[in-house]
mmCIF file of C-alpha atoms and ligand atoms in Angstrom:
data_model
loop_
_atom_site.group_PDB
_atom_site.id
_atom_site.type_symbol
_atom_site.label_atom_id
_atom_site.label_comp_id
_atom_site.label_asym_id
_atom_site.label_seq_id
_atom_site.Cartn_x
_atom_site.Cartn_y
_atom_site.Cartn_z
ATOM 1 C CA MET A 14 102.025 79.040 130.979
ATOM 2 C CA THR A 15 100.133 80.272 128.367
ATOM 3 C CA ALA A 16 101.348 83.755 126.088
ATOM 4 C CA GLY A 17 97.815 86.464 126.552
ATOM 5 C CA ASP A 18 94.906 86.893 128.342
ATOM 6 C CA TRP A 19 92.730 83.595 127.722
ATOM 7 C CA PRO A 20 89.242 85.019 127.516
ATOM 8 C CA SER A 21 86.121 83.093 128.824
ATOM 9 C CA GLY A 22 82.276 83.942 128.978
ATOM 10 C CA THR A 23 80.374 83.610 125.234
ATOM 11 C CA MET A 24 81.139 84.718 121.665
ATOM 12 C CA ARG A 25 78.786 85.733 118.833
ATOM 13 C CA ALA A 26 78.931 83.094 116.642
ATOM 14 C CA LEU A 27 77.175 81.604 112.718
ATOM 15 C CA PRO A 28 76.081 78.520 113.113
ATOM 16 C CA LEU A 29 74.631 76.787 109.883
ATOM 17 C CA ASP A 30 70.982 75.853 111.801
ATOM 18 C CA GLY A 31 70.083 74.054 108.440
ATOM 19 C CA PRO A 32 69.295 74.056 104.718
ATOM 20 C CA GLY A 33 70.235 77.315 103.543
ATOM 21 C CA HIS A 34 70.114 79.010 107.304
ATOM 22 C CA VAL A 35 72.334 80.782 109.037
ATOM 23 C CA ILE A 36 71.789 82.229 112.802
ATOM 24 C CA ARG A 37 73.530 84.551 114.202
ATOM 25 C CA THR A 38 73.636 83.395 117.917
ATOM 26 C CA ARG A 39 76.551 83.324 121.414
ATOM 27 C CA LEU A 40 78.375 80.115 121.761
ATOM 28 C CA PRO A 41 81.097 79.492 125.273
ATOM 29 C CA ILE A 42 84.619 81.029 123.945
ATOM 30 C CA PRO A 43 86.631 77.217 123.804
ATOM 31 C CA ASP A 44 88.715 77.013 127.079
ATOM 32 C CA HIS A 45 91.974 76.625 127.409
ATOM 33 C CA GLU A 46 93.820 73.413 127.194
ATOM 34 C CA PRO A 47 97.081 72.369 127.049
ATOM 35 C CA GLY A 48 98.718 73.038 123.874
ATOM 36 C CA THR A 49 95.655 75.094 122.264
ATOM 37 C CA VAL A 50 96.263 78.018 120.453
ATOM 38 C CA LEU A 51 92.790 80.631 121.015
ATOM 39 C CA VAL A 52 92.528 82.661 117.340
ATOM 40 C CA ARG A 53 90.320 85.846 116.470
ATOM 41 C CA PRO A 54 89.525 84.875 112.367
ATOM 42 C CA ALA A 55 90.194 88.041 110.623
ATOM 43 C CA TYR A 56 88.768 86.667 107.007
ATOM 44 C CA VAL A 57 86.779 83.240 106.098
ATOM 45 C CA GLY A 58 86.884 82.505 102.381
ATOM 46 C CA LEU A 59 83.567 80.237 101.304
ATOM 47 C CA CYS A 60 83.953 77.154 98.876
ATOM 48 C CA GLY A 61 82.110 74.194 97.150
ATOM 49 C CA THR A 62 82.511 72.292 100.308
ATOM 50 C CA ASP A 63 80.946 75.748 102.939
ATOM 51 C CA LEU A 64 77.896 75.663 99.858
ATOM 52 C CA GLU A 65 77.637 71.611 100.402
ATOM 53 C CA LEU A 66 77.176 72.361 104.157
ATOM 54 C CA PHE A 67 75.125 75.210 103.487
ATOM 55 C CA HIS A 68 72.517 72.988 101.129
ATOM 56 C CA GLY A 69 72.372 69.644 103.823
ATOM 57 C CA THR A 70 74.491 67.704 100.373
ATOM 58 C CA ALA A 71 77.633 67.944 102.069
ATOM 59 C CA ALA A 72 78.864 63.801 103.194
ATOM 60 C CA TYR A 73 80.128 65.631 106.115
ATOM 61 C CA LEU A 74 76.130 65.910 107.073
ATOM 62 C CA ASN A 75 74.770 62.893 105.345
ATOM 63 C CA ASP A 76 77.785 60.333 107.402
ATOM 64 C CA GLY A 77 76.478 61.592 110.575
ATOM 65 C CA ARG A 78 80.215 63.027 111.546
ATOM 66 C CA THR A 79 78.299 66.788 111.600
ATOM 67 C CA ALA A 80 75.329 67.781 112.334
ATOM 68 C CA TYR A 81 73.445 71.178 113.141
ATOM 69 C CA PRO A 82 73.976 73.596 114.414
ATOM 70 C CA HIS A 83 77.925 73.921 112.701
ATOM 71 C CA VAL A 84 80.023 76.456 112.328
ATOM 72 C CA PHE A 85 81.524 76.190 109.541
ATOM 73 C CA GLY A 86 85.210 78.028 107.679
ATOM 74 C CA HIS A 87 87.527 75.389 106.822
ATOM 75 C CA GLU A 88 89.651 78.535 104.558
ATOM 76 C CA TRP A 89 91.049 81.523 107.439
ATOM 77 C CA TRP A 90 93.184 83.427 108.723
ATOM 78 C CA GLY A 91 93.545 85.557 111.879
ATOM 79 C CA GLU A 92 95.248 86.885 115.159
ATOM 80 C CA VAL A 93 96.563 84.718 118.050
ATOM 81 C CA VAL A 94 94.736 85.311 121.239
ATOM 82 C CA ALA A 95 96.772 83.195 124.010
ATOM 83 C CA GLY A 96 97.644 80.026 124.205
ATOM 84 C CA ASP A 97 100.935 77.583 124.081
ATOM 85 C CA GLY A 98 103.411 76.902 121.698
ATOM 86 C CA GLY A 99 105.483 80.037 120.995
ATOM 87 C CA PHE A 100 102.854 82.296 119.394
ATOM 88 C CA THR A 101 102.277 86.184 120.435
ATOM 89 C CA PRO A 102 99.198 87.765 120.535
ATOM 90 C CA GLY A 103 99.163 89.929 117.205
ATOM 91 C CA ASP A 104 100.516 86.740 115.363
ATOM 92 C CA ALA A 105 98.519 86.171 112.171
ATOM 93 C CA VAL A 106 98.276 82.574 111.787
ATOM 94 C CA VAL A 107 96.800 80.293 108.857
ATOM 95 C CA GLY A 108 94.589 77.228 110.747
ATOM 96 C CA HIS A 109 95.061 74.193 108.661
ATOM 97 C CA THR A 110 92.200 72.007 107.893
ATOM 98 C CA MET A 111 93.065 67.916 108.488
ATOM 99 C CA ILE A 112 94.116 68.091 111.817
ATOM 100 C CA PRO A 113 95.921 64.313 112.554
ATOM 101 C CA CYS A 114 96.311 62.809 116.362
ATOM 102 C CA GLY A 115 99.961 61.899 115.330
ATOM 103 C CA ARG A 116 99.827 58.928 117.384
ATOM 104 C CA CYS A 117 97.306 56.498 115.110
ATOM 105 C CA PRO A 118 99.912 54.194 112.976
ATOM 106 C CA ASP A 119 99.184 55.761 110.594
ATOM 107 C CA CYS A 120 100.145 59.030 111.102
ATOM 108 C CA GLN A 121 103.220 57.123 112.458
ATOM 109 C CA ARG A 122 104.264 56.040 109.317
ATOM 110 C CA GLY A 123 103.763 59.729 108.173
ATOM 111 C CA ARG A 124 100.276 58.939 106.770
ATOM 112 C CA ARG A 125 98.671 61.625 108.341
ATOM 113 C CA SER A 126 96.128 62.974 105.992
ATOM 114 C CA VAL A 127 94.394 59.742 106.541
ATOM 115 C CA CYS A 128 95.061 59.469 110.313
ATOM 116 C CA ARG A 129 92.184 57.388 111.486
ATOM 117 C CA ASN A 130 91.407 60.208 114.259
ATOM 118 C CA LEU A 131 90.960 63.060 112.077
ATOM 119 C CA VAL A 132 89.242 65.719 113.036
ATOM 120 C CA GLU A 133 88.372 68.683 109.901
ATOM 121 C CA THR A 134 87.942 72.900 111.213
ATOM 122 C CA GLY A 135 84.380 73.397 109.842
ATOM 123 C CA LEU A 136 83.735 70.069 108.296
ATOM 124 C CA TYR A 137 83.476 67.765 111.087
ATOM 125 C CA GLY A 138 84.793 67.421 114.539
ATOM 126 C CA GLN A 139 86.837 70.590 115.099
ATOM 127 C CA GLN A 140 84.601 73.952 115.171
ATOM 128 C CA GLY A 141 85.285 76.278 112.077
ATOM 129 C CA ALA A 142 86.001 79.911 111.894
ATOM 130 C CA ALA A 143 82.986 81.539 111.276
ATOM 131 C CA ALA A 144 82.869 82.741 114.935
ATOM 132 C CA ASP A 145 84.875 85.714 117.219
ATOM 133 C CA PHE A 146 86.881 82.987 118.643
ATOM 134 C CA ILE A 147 88.298 79.805 117.697
ATOM 135 C CA ARG A 148 90.440 77.137 119.531
ATOM 136 C CA LEU A 149 92.855 74.709 117.424
ATOM 137 C CA PRO A 150 95.914 72.830 118.593
ATOM 138 C CA ALA A 151 98.898 74.572 118.453
ATOM 139 C CA HIS A 152 100.769 72.056 115.463
ATOM 140 C CA ALA A 153 97.316 73.207 113.548
ATOM 141 C CA LEU A 154 98.896 77.124 112.870
ATOM 142 C CA THR A 155 100.921 78.388 110.155
ATOM 143 C CA ARG A 156 102.404 81.556 110.654
ATOM 144 C CA LEU A 157 102.095 84.355 108.175
ATOM 145 C CA PRO A 158 104.315 87.081 107.286
ATOM 146 C CA GLU A 159 104.160 89.986 110.118
ATOM 147 C CA GLY A 160 101.611 92.878 109.479
ATOM 148 C CA THR A 161 99.713 90.626 106.290
ATOM 149 C CA GLU A 162 96.464 92.355 106.393
ATOM 150 C CA ALA A 163 95.107 91.304 102.688
ATOM 151 C CA PRO A 164 92.018 89.060 102.885
ATOM 152 C CA TRP A 165 93.844 86.670 99.981
ATOM 153 C CA ALA A 166 95.537 85.019 102.803
ATOM 154 C CA VAL A 167 92.638 82.785 103.718
ATOM 155 C CA LEU A 168 93.956 81.122 99.751
ATOM 156 C CA VAL A 169 96.807 79.488 101.972
ATOM 157 C CA GLU A 170 93.980 76.465 102.376
ATOM 158 C CA PRO A 171 93.168 75.523 99.500
ATOM 159 C CA ALA A 172 96.588 76.100 98.009
ATOM 160 C CA VAL A 173 98.433 73.339 99.368
ATOM 161 C CA THR A 174 95.953 71.258 97.942
ATOM 162 C CA VAL A 175 97.547 72.452 94.783
ATOM 163 C CA VAL A 176 101.283 72.162 95.902
ATOM 164 C CA GLU A 177 100.588 68.577 96.869
ATOM 165 C CA SER A 178 98.948 67.420 93.684
ATOM 166 C CA LEU A 179 101.826 68.690 91.355
ATOM 167 C CA GLU A 180 104.616 67.714 94.106
ATOM 168 C CA ARG A 181 103.279 64.183 93.914
ATOM 169 C CA THR A 182 102.300 64.077 90.576
ATOM 170 C CA GLY A 183 106.395 65.377 90.301
ATOM 171 C CA CYS A 184 105.419 68.087 87.771
ATOM 172 C CA GLY A 185 108.552 69.863 85.983
ATOM 173 C CA PRO A 186 109.815 71.516 82.330
ATOM 174 C CA PHE A 187 108.816 69.084 80.565
ATOM 175 C CA ASP A 188 105.692 68.722 80.980
ATOM 176 C CA ARG A 189 102.560 69.787 79.418
ATOM 177 C CA VAL A 190 99.702 69.854 81.515
ATOM 178 C CA ALA A 191 96.093 70.333 81.071
ATOM 179 C CA VAL A 192 94.615 71.975 84.271
ATOM 180 C CA LEU A 193 90.650 71.388 83.695
ATOM 181 C CA GLY A 194 88.469 73.764 86.064
ATOM 182 C CA THR A 195 88.896 77.571 86.336
ATOM 183 C CA GLY A 196 88.211 78.073 90.286
ATOM 184 C CA SER A 197 90.420 78.771 93.198
ATOM 185 C CA ILE A 198 92.396 75.183 92.368
ATOM 186 C CA GLY A 199 92.212 75.580 89.156
ATOM 187 C CA LEU A 200 93.800 79.320 88.908
ATOM 188 C CA LEU A 201 95.727 78.795 91.452
ATOM 189 C CA THR A 202 97.188 75.566 89.807
ATOM 190 C CA VAL A 203 97.968 77.152 86.884
ATOM 191 C CA GLN A 204 99.940 79.743 88.462
ATOM 192 C CA LEU A 205 102.174 76.658 90.239
ATOM 193 C CA ALA A 206 102.729 74.651 87.371
ATOM 194 C CA ARG A 207 103.789 77.331 85.292
ATOM 195 C CA HIS A 208 106.627 78.414 87.727
ATOM 196 C CA TYR A 209 107.517 74.551 88.201
ATOM 197 C CA GLY A 210 108.406 75.374 84.241
ATOM 198 C CA ALA A 211 105.878 73.386 82.499
ATOM 199 C CA GLU A 212 103.574 74.289 79.581
ATOM 200 C CA VAL A 213 100.152 75.131 80.969
ATOM 201 C CA GLU A 214 96.791 75.215 79.057
ATOM 202 C CA ALA A 215 93.271 75.621 80.821
ATOM 203 C CA ILE A 216 90.249 73.541 80.254
ATOM 204 C CA GLY A 217 86.954 75.256 81.217
ATOM 205 C CA VAL A 218 83.411 75.903 81.379
ATOM 206 C CA ASP A 219 83.829 79.841 82.300
ATOM 207 C CA PRO A 220 84.625 82.531 79.668
ATOM 208 C CA ALA A 221 85.640 84.506 82.167
ATOM 209 C CA GLY A 222 88.026 81.955 84.618
ATOM 210 C CA LEU A 223 89.770 81.247 80.980
ATOM 211 C CA GLU A 224 90.583 84.462 80.531
ATOM 212 C CA LEU A 225 91.923 84.871 83.518
ATOM 213 C CA ALA A 226 93.817 81.758 83.346
ATOM 214 C CA THR A 227 95.383 82.894 80.156
ATOM 215 C CA HIS A 228 96.163 86.042 82.580
ATOM 216 C CA PHE A 229 98.365 83.839 84.999
ATOM 217 C CA GLY A 230 100.435 81.776 82.236
ATOM 218 C CA ALA A 231 98.098 79.288 79.942
ATOM 219 C CA THR A 232 99.167 79.486 76.381
ATOM 220 C CA ALA A 233 95.718 78.002 75.130
ATOM 221 C CA ALA A 234 91.993 78.411 76.836
ATOM 222 C CA TYR A 235 89.509 75.485 75.508
ATOM 223 C CA ARG A 236 86.182 74.630 76.424
ATOM 224 C CA PRO A 237 86.087 70.831 77.257
ATOM 225 C CA GLU A 238 85.046 69.476 74.093
ATOM 226 C CA ASP A 239 87.946 71.636 71.872
ATOM 227 C CA ALA A 240 90.608 70.382 73.732
ATOM 228 C CA PRO A 241 93.224 68.157 72.094
ATOM 229 C CA GLY A 242 93.159 64.494 73.320
ATOM 230 C CA ARG A 243 96.155 62.609 74.236
ATOM 231 C CA ALA A 244 98.140 65.267 74.526
ATOM 232 C CA TYR A 245 98.823 66.357 77.637
ATOM 233 C CA SER A 246 101.671 64.753 79.946
ATOM 234 C CA LEU A 247 99.941 66.040 83.040
ATOM 235 C CA VAL A 248 96.323 66.735 83.630
ATOM 236 C CA VAL A 249 95.120 68.105 86.753
ATOM 237 C CA GLU A 250 90.713 67.370 87.518
ATOM 238 C CA ALA A 251 90.343 70.411 89.311
ATOM 239 C CA SER A 252 86.380 71.296 88.598
ATOM 240 C CA GLY A 253 84.264 68.548 90.819
ATOM 241 C CA ALA A 254 82.843 67.269 87.495
ATOM 242 C CA SER A 255 82.407 63.246 86.932
ATOM 243 C CA SER A 256 82.366 63.997 83.394
ATOM 244 C CA ALA A 257 85.539 66.593 83.793
ATOM 245 C CA PHE A 258 86.922 63.520 85.725
ATOM 246 C CA ARG A 259 85.347 61.204 82.124
ATOM 247 C CA ARG A 260 87.222 63.569 80.529
ATOM 248 C CA SER A 261 90.661 63.672 81.863
ATOM 249 C CA LEU A 262 91.172 60.291 80.357
ATOM 250 C CA ASP A 263 90.970 61.418 76.944
ATOM 251 C CA LEU A 264 93.002 64.383 77.363
ATOM 252 C CA VAL A 265 95.686 62.326 78.754
ATOM 253 C CA GLU A 266 98.715 60.930 76.676
ATOM 254 C CA PRO A 267 99.840 57.194 77.600
ATOM 255 C CA GLY A 268 101.858 57.124 80.411
ATOM 256 C CA GLY A 269 100.722 60.284 81.421
ATOM 257 C CA ARG A 270 99.031 61.309 85.252
ATOM 258 C CA ILE A 271 96.080 62.325 85.795
ATOM 259 C CA ALA A 272 95.735 64.463 89.092
ATOM 260 C CA VAL A 273 92.361 64.261 90.252
ATOM 261 C CA VAL A 274 91.280 67.313 93.071
ATOM 262 C CA GLY A 275 87.994 67.999 91.941
ATOM 263 C CA VAL A 276 85.550 65.563 94.765
ATOM 264 C CA ALA A 277 82.582 64.095 91.694
ATOM 265 C CA THR A 278 80.275 62.900 93.102
ATOM 266 C CA ASP A 279 78.113 61.333 90.275
ATOM 267 C CA PRO A 280 78.546 57.604 89.296
ATOM 268 C CA LEU A 281 80.071 57.127 86.248
ATOM 269 C CA ASP A 282 78.642 55.002 83.652
ATOM 270 C CA GLY A 283 80.650 52.402 80.526
ATOM 271 C CA LEU A 284 84.217 52.728 82.628
ATOM 272 C CA VAL A 285 86.765 50.660 81.441
ATOM 273 C CA PRO A 286 89.660 49.526 83.703
ATOM 274 C CA GLY A 287 91.456 48.502 81.179
ATOM 275 C CA ARG A 288 91.616 51.457 79.761
ATOM 276 C CA PHE A 289 93.778 52.637 82.902
ATOM 277 C CA VAL A 290 95.599 49.166 81.615
ATOM 278 C CA LEU A 291 96.603 49.343 77.997
ATOM 279 C CA SER A 292 97.326 53.152 78.903
ATOM 280 C CA GLY A 293 99.693 53.083 81.308
ATOM 281 C CA PHE A 294 98.845 56.072 82.832
ATOM 282 C CA ASP A 295 98.595 56.986 86.472
ATOM 283 C CA VAL A 296 95.372 58.064 88.355
ATOM 284 C CA TYR A 297 96.210 60.392 91.762
ATOM 285 C CA GLY A 298 93.476 60.793 94.268
ATOM 286 C CA ILE A 299 94.852 64.447 96.328
ATOM 287 C CA ARG A 300 93.741 64.655 99.581
ATOM 288 C CA HIS A 301 94.722 67.763 101.239
ATOM 289 C CA GLY A 302 98.299 69.287 101.636
ATOM 290 C CA LEU A 303 98.652 69.422 105.535
ATOM 291 C CA ASP A 304 102.550 68.955 105.304
ATOM 292 C CA HIS A 305 102.742 71.982 103.158
ATOM 293 C CA TYR A 306 101.518 75.130 104.656
ATOM 294 C CA GLY A 307 104.989 76.114 105.387
ATOM 295 C CA ARG A 308 105.703 76.211 102.097
ATOM 296 C CA THR A 309 102.854 77.915 100.918
ATOM 297 C CA VAL A 310 102.943 80.324 103.002
ATOM 298 C CA GLU A 311 106.194 81.259 100.765
ATOM 299 C CA LEU A 312 105.067 80.779 97.803
ATOM 300 C CA PHE A 313 102.325 83.579 98.470
ATOM 301 C CA ALA A 314 104.718 85.702 99.803
ATOM 302 C CA THR A 315 107.370 85.986 97.062
ATOM 303 C CA GLY A 316 104.449 86.476 95.018
ATOM 304 C CA VAL A 317 104.653 82.758 93.283
ATOM 305 C CA LEU A 318 101.246 82.505 93.611
ATOM 306 C CA ASP A 319 98.753 85.735 93.846
ATOM 307 C CA GLY A 320 95.776 85.527 95.853
ATOM 308 C CA ALA A 321 94.492 88.910 95.001
ATOM 309 C CA ALA A 322 93.132 88.311 91.757
ATOM 310 C CA LEU A 323 91.011 85.435 92.782
ATOM 311 C CA VAL A 324 89.231 87.685 95.261
ATOM 312 C CA ALA A 325 85.439 88.519 93.795
ATOM 313 C CA ALA A 326 84.183 89.558 96.788
ATOM 314 C CA VAL A 327 85.142 90.119 100.423
ATOM 315 C CA VAL A 328 81.364 90.522 102.382
ATOM 316 C CA PRO A 329 80.734 91.894 106.006
ATOM 317 C CA ALA A 330 80.311 88.650 108.222
ATOM 318 C CA ALA A 331 76.685 90.547 108.846
ATOM 319 C CA ASP A 332 75.904 89.756 105.273
ATOM 320 C CA VAL A 333 76.984 86.398 105.811
ATOM 321 C CA GLU A 334 73.689 85.017 103.636
ATOM 322 C CA GLN A 335 74.651 87.402 100.610
ATOM 323 C CA ALA A 336 78.129 85.745 100.637
ATOM 324 C CA PHE A 337 76.528 82.567 100.226
ATOM 325 C CA LYS A 338 74.129 83.638 97.505
ATOM 326 C CA LEU A 339 77.121 84.756 95.796
ATOM 327 C CA LEU A 340 78.576 81.436 95.947
ATOM 328 C CA GLU A 341 75.220 79.608 94.830
ATOM 329 C CA CYS A 342 74.650 81.649 92.137
ATOM 330 C CA GLY A 343 77.343 80.946 90.349
ATOM 331 C CA ARG A 344 80.667 83.845 90.034
ATOM 332 C CA THR A 345 81.756 83.868 86.717
ATOM 333 C CA GLY A 346 86.290 84.896 86.284
ATOM 334 C CA ARG A 347 87.296 85.541 89.902
ATOM 335 C CA PRO A 348 86.466 82.682 92.055
ATOM 336 C CA LYS A 349 86.841 83.598 95.847
ATOM 337 C CA VAL A 350 84.590 84.696 98.250
ATOM 338 C CA ILE A 351 85.298 85.947 101.368
ATOM 339 C CA LEU A 352 83.764 86.647 104.019
ATOM 340 C CA GLU A 353 85.265 89.932 106.466
ATOM 341 C CA MET A 354 84.741 88.616 110.347
ATOM 342 C CA GLY A 355 84.857 91.049 113.246
ATOM 343 C CA GLY A 356 83.601 94.409 113.903
HETATM 344 ZN ZN1 ZN O 419 87.488 75.096 100.667
HETATM 345 ZN ZN1 ZN O 420 96.588 59.820 113.537
#
């Protein structure tokens, strides 16, 4: 039994067709499969990963996990149209990026983020949300509060990773936290670490971003070279720059923790392995927070996390090129560019 009428025919979609090139086309509406839900995306957030897909530099393209034409869109929310899993047409839902198989040995051990059959929405193996419809397994959807309308609800996706980084590192009131980077992840980390009672300082290169971090409760804001060394019990690297990872090693106090969330790909010369031993700090690679969607929705619903203040622009899907241009030219301050689907 499926709830709602599952449409057939074709739908509008916005695949990337080559570096720097989005096309408007029609694709078949995905058929109903048992256990799946068809959702109409309302808003799609764009991040650095989308820009890499747009530029043709994304790892997923280079290692063959995906190819053009590629329907992007991994940060999004929408309304249920039809399907299984106890959803009702009209329910507002956020879609998960990582979709584990649930059957492989890693899934069975509870290590779902390293599932060996993993697909990731809008990245590889699963069509993204830049289309009229997206079909996902029911277990890869989390309900949003009734009446959700806000474009910023797309921020649940990056925020689950923030929850994972502070949970895994055990962030608490005794911590002095340095957050490197003032993009969406960095600014959400400032907010959540403050909620956990930690003292938080922001480190970044964008003065407007640092100002926002202060607005969210950071008690100091520094350019990377000005931040005090060996002063932080927890450092969250959220900038994605290799130089910032290196800086993290100088900022953390002996015995502290470093959570690496940004994906820096430039190799680093001159790393001395013995420093990790002698300084006794822990380095956590934070892949994603796929187990935290429900909790993260609550954090926004209860006002712990402020999404509205992170939105730089909401751009109609018809002007998708403009959205990528905004992403490309580097915003200052508010980080999130969002596409408005539909219409
Ligand atoms: Zn993203
Ligand atoms: Zn698996």
